[in-house]
Coordinates of C-alpha atoms in Angstrom, one line a residue:
Chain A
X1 CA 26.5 -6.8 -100.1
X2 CA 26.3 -10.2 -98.4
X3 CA 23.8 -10.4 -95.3
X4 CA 25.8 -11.9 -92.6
X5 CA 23.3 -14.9 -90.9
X6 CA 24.6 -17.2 -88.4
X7 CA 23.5 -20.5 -87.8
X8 CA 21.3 -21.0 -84.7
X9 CA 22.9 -23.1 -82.1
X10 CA 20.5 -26.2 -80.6
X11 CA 19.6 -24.6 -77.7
X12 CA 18.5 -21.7 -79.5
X13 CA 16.6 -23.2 -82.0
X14 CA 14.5 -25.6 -79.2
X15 CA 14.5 -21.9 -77.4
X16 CA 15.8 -23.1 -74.2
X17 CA 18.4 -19.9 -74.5
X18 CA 15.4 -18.7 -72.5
X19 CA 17.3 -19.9 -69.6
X20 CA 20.2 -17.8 -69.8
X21 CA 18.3 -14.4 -70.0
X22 CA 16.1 -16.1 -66.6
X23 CA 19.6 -16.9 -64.9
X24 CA 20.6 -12.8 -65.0
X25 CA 17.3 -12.5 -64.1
X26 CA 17.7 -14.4 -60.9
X27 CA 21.1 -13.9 -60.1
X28 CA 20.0 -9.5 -60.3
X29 CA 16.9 -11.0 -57.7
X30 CA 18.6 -12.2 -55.1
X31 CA 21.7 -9.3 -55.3
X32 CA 22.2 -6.6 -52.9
X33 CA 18.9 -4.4 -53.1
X34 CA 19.2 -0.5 -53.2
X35 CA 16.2 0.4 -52.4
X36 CA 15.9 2.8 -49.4
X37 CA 12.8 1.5 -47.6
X38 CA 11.9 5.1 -46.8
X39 CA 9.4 5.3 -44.2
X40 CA 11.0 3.0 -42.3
X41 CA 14.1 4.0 -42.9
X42 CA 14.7 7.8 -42.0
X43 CA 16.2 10.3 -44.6
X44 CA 20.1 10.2 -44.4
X45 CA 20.8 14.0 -43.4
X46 CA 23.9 15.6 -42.3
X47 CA 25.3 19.0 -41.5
X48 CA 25.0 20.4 -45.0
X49 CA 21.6 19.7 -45.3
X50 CA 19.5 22.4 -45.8
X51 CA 15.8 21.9 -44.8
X52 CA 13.4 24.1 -43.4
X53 CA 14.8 27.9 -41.4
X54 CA 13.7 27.7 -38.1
X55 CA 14.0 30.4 -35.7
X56 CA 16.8 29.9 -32.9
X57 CA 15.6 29.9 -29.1
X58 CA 17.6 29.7 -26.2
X59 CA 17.6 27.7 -23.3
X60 CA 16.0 30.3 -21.5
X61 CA 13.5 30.3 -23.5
X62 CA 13.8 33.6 -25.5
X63 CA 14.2 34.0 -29.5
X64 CA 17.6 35.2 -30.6
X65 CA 15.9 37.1 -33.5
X66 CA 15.9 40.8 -32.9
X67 CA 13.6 41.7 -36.3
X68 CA 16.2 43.5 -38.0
X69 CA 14.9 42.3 -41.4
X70 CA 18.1 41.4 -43.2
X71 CA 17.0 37.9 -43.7
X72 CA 13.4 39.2 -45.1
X73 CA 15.4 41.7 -46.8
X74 CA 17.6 39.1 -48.6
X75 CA 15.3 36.3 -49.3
X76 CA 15.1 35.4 -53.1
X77 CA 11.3 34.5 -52.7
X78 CA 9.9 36.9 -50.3
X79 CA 8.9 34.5 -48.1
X80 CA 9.8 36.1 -44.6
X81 CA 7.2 38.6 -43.1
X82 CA 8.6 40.8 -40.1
X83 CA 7.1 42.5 -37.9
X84 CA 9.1 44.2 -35.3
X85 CA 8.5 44.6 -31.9
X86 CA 9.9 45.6 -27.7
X87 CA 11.2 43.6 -25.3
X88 CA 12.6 44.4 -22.2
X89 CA 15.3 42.7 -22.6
X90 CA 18.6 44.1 -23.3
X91 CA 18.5 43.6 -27.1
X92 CA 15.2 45.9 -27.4
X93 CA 13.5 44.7 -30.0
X94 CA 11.6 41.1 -30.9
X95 CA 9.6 40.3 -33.9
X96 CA 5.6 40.4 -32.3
X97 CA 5.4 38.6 -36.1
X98 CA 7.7 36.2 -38.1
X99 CA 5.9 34.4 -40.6
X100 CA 7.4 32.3 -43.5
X101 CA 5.6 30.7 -46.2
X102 CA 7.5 27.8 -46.5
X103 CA 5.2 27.1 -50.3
X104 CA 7.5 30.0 -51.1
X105 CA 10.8 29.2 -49.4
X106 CA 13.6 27.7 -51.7
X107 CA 15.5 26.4 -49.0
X108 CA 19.1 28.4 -49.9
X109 CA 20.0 29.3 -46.8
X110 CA 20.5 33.4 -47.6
X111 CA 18.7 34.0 -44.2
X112 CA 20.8 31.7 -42.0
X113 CA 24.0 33.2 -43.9
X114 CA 22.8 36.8 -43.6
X115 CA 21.6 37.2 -40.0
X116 CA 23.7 39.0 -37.8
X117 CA 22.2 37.2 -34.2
X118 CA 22.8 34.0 -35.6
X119 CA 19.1 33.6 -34.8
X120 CA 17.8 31.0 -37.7
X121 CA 19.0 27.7 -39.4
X122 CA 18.0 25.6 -41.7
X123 CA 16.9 22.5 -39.7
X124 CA 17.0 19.1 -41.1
X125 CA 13.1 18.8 -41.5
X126 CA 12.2 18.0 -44.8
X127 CA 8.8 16.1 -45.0
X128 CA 6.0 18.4 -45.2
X129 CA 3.4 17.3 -47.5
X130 CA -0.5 19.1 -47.0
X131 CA -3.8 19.8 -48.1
X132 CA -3.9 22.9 -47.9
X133 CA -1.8 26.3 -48.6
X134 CA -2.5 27.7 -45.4
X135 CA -0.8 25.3 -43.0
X136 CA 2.2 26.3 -44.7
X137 CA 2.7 29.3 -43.6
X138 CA 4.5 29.4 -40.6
X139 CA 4.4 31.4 -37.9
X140 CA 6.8 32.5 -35.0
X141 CA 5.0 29.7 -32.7
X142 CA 5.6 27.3 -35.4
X143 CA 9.4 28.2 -36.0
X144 CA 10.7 28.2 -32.7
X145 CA 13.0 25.7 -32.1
X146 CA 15.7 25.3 -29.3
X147 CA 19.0 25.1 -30.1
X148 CA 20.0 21.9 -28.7
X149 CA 17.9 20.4 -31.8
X150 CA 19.8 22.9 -33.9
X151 CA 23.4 22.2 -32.6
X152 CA 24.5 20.7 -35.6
X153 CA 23.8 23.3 -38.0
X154 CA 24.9 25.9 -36.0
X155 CA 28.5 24.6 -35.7
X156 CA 28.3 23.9 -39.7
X157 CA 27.2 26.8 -40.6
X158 CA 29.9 28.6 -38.3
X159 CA 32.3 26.8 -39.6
X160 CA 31.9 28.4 -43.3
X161 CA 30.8 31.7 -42.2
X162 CA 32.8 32.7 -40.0
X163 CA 35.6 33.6 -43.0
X164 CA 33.9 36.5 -42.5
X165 CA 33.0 37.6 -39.0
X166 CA 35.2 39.7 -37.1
X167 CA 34.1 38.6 -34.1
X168 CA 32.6 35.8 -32.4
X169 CA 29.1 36.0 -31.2
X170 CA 28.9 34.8 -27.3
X171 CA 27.8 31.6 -27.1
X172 CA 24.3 32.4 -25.4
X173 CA 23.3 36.0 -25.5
X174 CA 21.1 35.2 -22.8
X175 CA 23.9 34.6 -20.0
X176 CA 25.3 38.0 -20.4
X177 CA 22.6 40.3 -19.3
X178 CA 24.9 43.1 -19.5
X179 CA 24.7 43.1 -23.4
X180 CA 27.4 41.8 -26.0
X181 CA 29.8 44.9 -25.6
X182 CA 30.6 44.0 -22.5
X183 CA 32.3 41.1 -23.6
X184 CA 35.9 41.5 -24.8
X185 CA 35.2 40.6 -28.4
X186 CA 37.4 37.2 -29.9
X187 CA 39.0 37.8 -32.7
X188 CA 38.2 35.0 -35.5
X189 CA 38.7 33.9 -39.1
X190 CA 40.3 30.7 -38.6
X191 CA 40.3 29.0 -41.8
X192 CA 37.8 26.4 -42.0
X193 CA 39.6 22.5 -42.8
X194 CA 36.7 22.2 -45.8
X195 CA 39.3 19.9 -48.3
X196 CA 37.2 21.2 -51.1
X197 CA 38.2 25.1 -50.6
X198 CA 41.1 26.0 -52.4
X199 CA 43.0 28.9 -51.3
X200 CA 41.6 28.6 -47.8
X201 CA 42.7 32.1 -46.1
X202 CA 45.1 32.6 -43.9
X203 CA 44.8 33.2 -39.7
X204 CA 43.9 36.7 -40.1
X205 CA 42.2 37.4 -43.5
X206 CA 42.4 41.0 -43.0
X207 CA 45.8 41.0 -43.4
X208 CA 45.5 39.8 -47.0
X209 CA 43.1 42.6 -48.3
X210 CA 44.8 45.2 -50.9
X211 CA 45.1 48.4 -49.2
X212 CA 44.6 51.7 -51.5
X213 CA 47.3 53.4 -53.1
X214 CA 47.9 57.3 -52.4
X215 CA 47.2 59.3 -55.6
Chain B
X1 CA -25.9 4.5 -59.3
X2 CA -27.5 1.1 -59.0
X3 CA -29.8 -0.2 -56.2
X4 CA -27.2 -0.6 -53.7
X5 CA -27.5 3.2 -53.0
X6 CA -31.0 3.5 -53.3
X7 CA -30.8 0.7 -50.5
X8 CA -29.3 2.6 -47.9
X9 CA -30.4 6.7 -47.6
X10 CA -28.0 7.9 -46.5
X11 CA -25.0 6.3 -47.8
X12 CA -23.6 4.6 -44.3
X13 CA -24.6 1.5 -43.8
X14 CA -23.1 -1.7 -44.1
X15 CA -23.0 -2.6 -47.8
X16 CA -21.7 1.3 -48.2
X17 CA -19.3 1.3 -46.3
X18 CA -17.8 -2.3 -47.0
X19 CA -18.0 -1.3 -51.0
X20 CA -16.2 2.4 -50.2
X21 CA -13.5 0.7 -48.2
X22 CA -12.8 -2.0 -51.0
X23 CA -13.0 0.6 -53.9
X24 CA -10.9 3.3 -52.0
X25 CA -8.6 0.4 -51.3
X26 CA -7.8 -0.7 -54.1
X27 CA -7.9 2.7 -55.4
X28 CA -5.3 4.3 -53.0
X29 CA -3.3 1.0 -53.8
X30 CA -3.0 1.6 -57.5
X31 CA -2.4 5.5 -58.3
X32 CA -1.0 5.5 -61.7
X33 CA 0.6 8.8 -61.6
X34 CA 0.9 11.2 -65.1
X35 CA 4.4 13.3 -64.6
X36 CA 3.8 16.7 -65.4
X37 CA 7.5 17.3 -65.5
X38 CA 7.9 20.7 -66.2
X39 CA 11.5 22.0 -65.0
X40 CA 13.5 20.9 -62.2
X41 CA 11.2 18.8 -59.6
X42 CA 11.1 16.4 -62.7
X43 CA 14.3 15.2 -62.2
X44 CA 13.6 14.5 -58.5
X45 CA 10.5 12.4 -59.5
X46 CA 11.9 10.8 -61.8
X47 CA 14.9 10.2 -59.5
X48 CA 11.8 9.0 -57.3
X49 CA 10.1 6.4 -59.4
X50 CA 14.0 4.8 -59.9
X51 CA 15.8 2.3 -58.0
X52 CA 16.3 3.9 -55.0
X53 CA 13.4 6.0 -54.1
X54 CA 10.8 3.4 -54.9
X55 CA 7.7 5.0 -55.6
X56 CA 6.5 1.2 -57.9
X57 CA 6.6 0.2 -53.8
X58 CA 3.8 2.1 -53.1
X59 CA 1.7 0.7 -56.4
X60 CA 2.0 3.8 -58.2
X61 CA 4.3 1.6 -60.9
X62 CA 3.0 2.9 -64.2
X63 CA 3.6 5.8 -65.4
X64 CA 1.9 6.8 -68.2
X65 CA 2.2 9.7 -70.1
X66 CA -1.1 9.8 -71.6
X67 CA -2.8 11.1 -69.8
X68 CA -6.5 9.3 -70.5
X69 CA -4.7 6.1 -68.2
X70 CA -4.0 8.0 -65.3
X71 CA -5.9 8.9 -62.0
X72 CA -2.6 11.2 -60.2
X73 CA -1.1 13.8 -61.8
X74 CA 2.0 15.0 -60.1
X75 CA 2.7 18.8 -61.0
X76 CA 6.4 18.9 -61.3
X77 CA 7.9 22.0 -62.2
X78 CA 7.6 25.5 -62.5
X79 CA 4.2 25.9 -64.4
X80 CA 4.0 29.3 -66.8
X81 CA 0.8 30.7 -68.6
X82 CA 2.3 29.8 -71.8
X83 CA 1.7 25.9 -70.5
X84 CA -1.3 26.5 -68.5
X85 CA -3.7 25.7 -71.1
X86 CA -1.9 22.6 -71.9
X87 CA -2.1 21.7 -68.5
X88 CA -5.5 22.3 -67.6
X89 CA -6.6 20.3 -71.0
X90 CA -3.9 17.3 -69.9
X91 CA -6.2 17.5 -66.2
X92 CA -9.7 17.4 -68.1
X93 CA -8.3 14.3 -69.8
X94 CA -7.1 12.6 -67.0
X95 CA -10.6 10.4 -66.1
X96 CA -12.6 10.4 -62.9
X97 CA -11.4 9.9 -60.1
X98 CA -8.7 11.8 -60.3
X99 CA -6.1 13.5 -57.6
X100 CA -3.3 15.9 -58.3
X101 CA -0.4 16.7 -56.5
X102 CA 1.7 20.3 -56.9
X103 CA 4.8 19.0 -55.8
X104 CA 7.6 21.9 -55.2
X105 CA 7.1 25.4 -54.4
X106 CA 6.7 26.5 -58.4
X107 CA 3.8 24.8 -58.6
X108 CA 2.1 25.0 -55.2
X109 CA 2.5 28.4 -55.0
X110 CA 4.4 30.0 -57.6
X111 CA 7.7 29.7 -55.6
X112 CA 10.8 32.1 -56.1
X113 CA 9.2 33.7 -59.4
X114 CA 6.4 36.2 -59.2
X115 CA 6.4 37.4 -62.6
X116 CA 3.8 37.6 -65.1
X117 CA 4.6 35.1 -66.6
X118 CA 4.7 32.0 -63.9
X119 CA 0.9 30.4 -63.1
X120 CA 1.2 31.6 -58.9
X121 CA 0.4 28.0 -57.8
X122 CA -1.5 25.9 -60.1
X123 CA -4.7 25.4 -57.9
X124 CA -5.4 28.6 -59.9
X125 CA -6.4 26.2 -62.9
X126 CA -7.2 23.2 -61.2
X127 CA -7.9 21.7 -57.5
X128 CA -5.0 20.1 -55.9
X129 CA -5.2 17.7 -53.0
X130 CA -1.3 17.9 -51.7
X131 CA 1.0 20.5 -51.8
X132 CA 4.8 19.4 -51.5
X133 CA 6.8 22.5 -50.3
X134 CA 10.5 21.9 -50.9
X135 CA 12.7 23.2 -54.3
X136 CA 13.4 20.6 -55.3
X137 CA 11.6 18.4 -52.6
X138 CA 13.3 15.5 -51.8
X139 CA 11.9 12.4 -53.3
X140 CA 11.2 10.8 -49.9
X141 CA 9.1 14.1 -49.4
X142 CA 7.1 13.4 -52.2
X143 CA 7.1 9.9 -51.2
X144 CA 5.7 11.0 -48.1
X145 CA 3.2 13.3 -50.3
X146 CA 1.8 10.2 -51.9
X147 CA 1.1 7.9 -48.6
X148 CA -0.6 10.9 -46.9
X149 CA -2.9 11.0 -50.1
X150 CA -3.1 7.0 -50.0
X151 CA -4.5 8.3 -46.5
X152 CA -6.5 10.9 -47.6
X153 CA -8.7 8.3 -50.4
X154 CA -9.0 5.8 -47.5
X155 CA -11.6 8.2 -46.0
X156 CA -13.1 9.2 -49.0
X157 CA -16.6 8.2 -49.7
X158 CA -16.1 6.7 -52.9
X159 CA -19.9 4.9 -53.6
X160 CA -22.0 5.7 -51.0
X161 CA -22.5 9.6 -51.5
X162 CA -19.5 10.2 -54.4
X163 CA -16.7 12.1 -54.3
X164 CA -16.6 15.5 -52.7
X165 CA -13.8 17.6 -54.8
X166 CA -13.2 20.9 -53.0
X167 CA -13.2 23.3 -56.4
X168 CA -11.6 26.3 -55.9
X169 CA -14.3 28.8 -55.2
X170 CA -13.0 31.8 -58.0
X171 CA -11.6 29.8 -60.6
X172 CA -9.1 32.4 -60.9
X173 CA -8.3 31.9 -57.1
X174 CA -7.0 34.9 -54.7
X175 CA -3.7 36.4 -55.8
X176 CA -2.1 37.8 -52.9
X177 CA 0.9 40.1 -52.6
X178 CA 2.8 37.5 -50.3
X179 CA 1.3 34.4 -50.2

């Protein structure tokens, strides 16, 4: 089997093809960069971005959470500690202690999805490098936050959950002293307009759900 | 030492101080990190060190994988005991001074898994100067990591009285129920 050689051109035999492989290398230099400059540059977030949970707090104030547990309950990690606690107010109880250890936390979201008071969200805050173990641990103090930081995430993440609320919580517990069941309670389930649902359901998904057969 | 300790007592005068903040500069300039990429943070760091997250920026541009030409090693990953040896003799390796970095919850603390079989944070085999909370964490966050250890070295005392390393007290560190 013949070796196939080919003859050098001149250029490549004095090695001045040097100078093409520098050209790409200049033209790629002086291109479009990439490169986020990221301390100066802030990281891109929007709604679906799931950083830290933070605790919901009203205008007035007051925490939304009333330590039922569910989000302790459900967390894959364990990294919620509750400890419940009275209030005067009309919802009765308030966690004296809510604790995360965000070196546990995995950042899915199961809390925000599973609490009933829509009282925690997964901020946007994601840079939270540290010495130590301890400073990660967060406490209620440390997870307050009010909700005007927290607007975005709370209309995203009603937007997908409430498929499957039957009613709407009122906008600010707070302003209705009287307690939620004085409220006529809204009907929802409006489909949400995500494109990349298929089989979005229909204006009132209980209509929809198979009912049993005598036997 | 040399006679440039012997010099000054108690490690804060002039020439001290002047050699600490050259050698801490050009060491905090120059990490050469060792990837410990053990499950899923990896692919964030090495996500990080590409073209968009620029870690080479910083000066932490070579990454070597032995781990004898290193001084960070960035803990990526979910760490078990079946590894931990391997990982403690890749950290006696790495030459003086060194710094590590747990970056993700598996390795600061153990994360989602508390099993027998997952290391619960690997400051239980070796001392770590940053933890990185996040699963993955982003790679700005670990970019972040790495200037508030550049930050950290800048006040070390690098010549004048050497370096402190806090060891963890019981090798075996405290296990706790919840962390």
């Amino acid at each position: 089997m013949a070796i196939q050689t080919r003859s050098l051109s001149w250029m490549e035999r004095v090695y001045l093809s040097l100078l093409k492989g520098l050209g790409i290398t200049f033209r790629t230099m002086f291109r479009k960069h990439i490169v986020r400059k990221y301390p100066e540059e802030p990281i891109p977030r929007s709604p679906i971005t799931r950083g830290q949970p933070r605790l919901a707090q009203n205008e007035d104030g007051t925490t939304r959470c009333v330590s039922c547990g569910l989000c302790e309950f459900v967390c894959p990690a364990y990294a919620i500690t509750i400890t419940g606690g009275e209030t005067e107010r009309f919802i009765e109880r308030e966690p004296k202690e809510f604790q995360i250890d965000m070196l546990r936390c995995i950042l899915c979201g199961f809390c925000e999805e599973v609490c009933p008071k829509e009282a925690i969200f997964m901020s946007d805050e994601l840079e939270f490098a540290g010495p130590t173990r301890a400073e990660h641990v967060l406490d209620k103090q440390a997870l307050l936050r009010p909700i005007s930081k927290l607007r975005q995430r709370i209309e995203f993440s009603n937007s997908i959950y409430n498929r499957w609320r039957r009613t709407a919580l009122p906008a600010d517990p707070a302003k209705n002293p009287a307690g939620p069941a004085a409220e006529p309670p809204v009907a929802i389930g409006v489909p949400h307009t995500d494109p990349t649902v298929r089989n979005a359901p229909s204006q009132d998904s209980n209509k929809n759900l198979p009912t049993r057969r005598e036997p | 030492m040399g006679s440039l300790t012997e010099v000054t007592n108690t490690g804060d005068g002039f020439m001290a101080t002047t050699i600490d903040a050259v050698v801490n500069w050009g060491r905090k300039n120059s990490l050469w990190p060792m990837p410990l990429g053990l499950s899923c943070c990896a692919i964030e760091m090495m996500s990080m060190v590409g073209p968009r997250f620029d870690l080479a920026r910083f000066g932490a541009e070579a990454m070597r994988f032995s781990p004898r030409q290193c001084d960070l090693m960035i803990v990526a990953g979910t760490l078990t005991w079946k590894m931990a040896q391997a990982a403690r003799t890749i950290y006696d390796q790495m030459p003086e001074p060194k710094w590590v970095i747990a970056m993700g919850v598996c390795a600061s603390s153990g994360g989602m898994y508390r099993n027998y079989s997952v290391v619960q944070g690997v400051d239980l085999l070796f001392p770590v100067d940053m933890y990185v909370p996040g699963c993955p964490p982003r790679p700005e966050a670990v970019i972040d990591a790495v200037l508030k250890l550049q930050k950290r070295i800048e006040r070390e005392r690098a010549w004048s009285t050497g370096r402190q390393r806090p060891m963890p007290a019981n090798p075996r560190g405290p296990i706790l129920a919840r962390s």
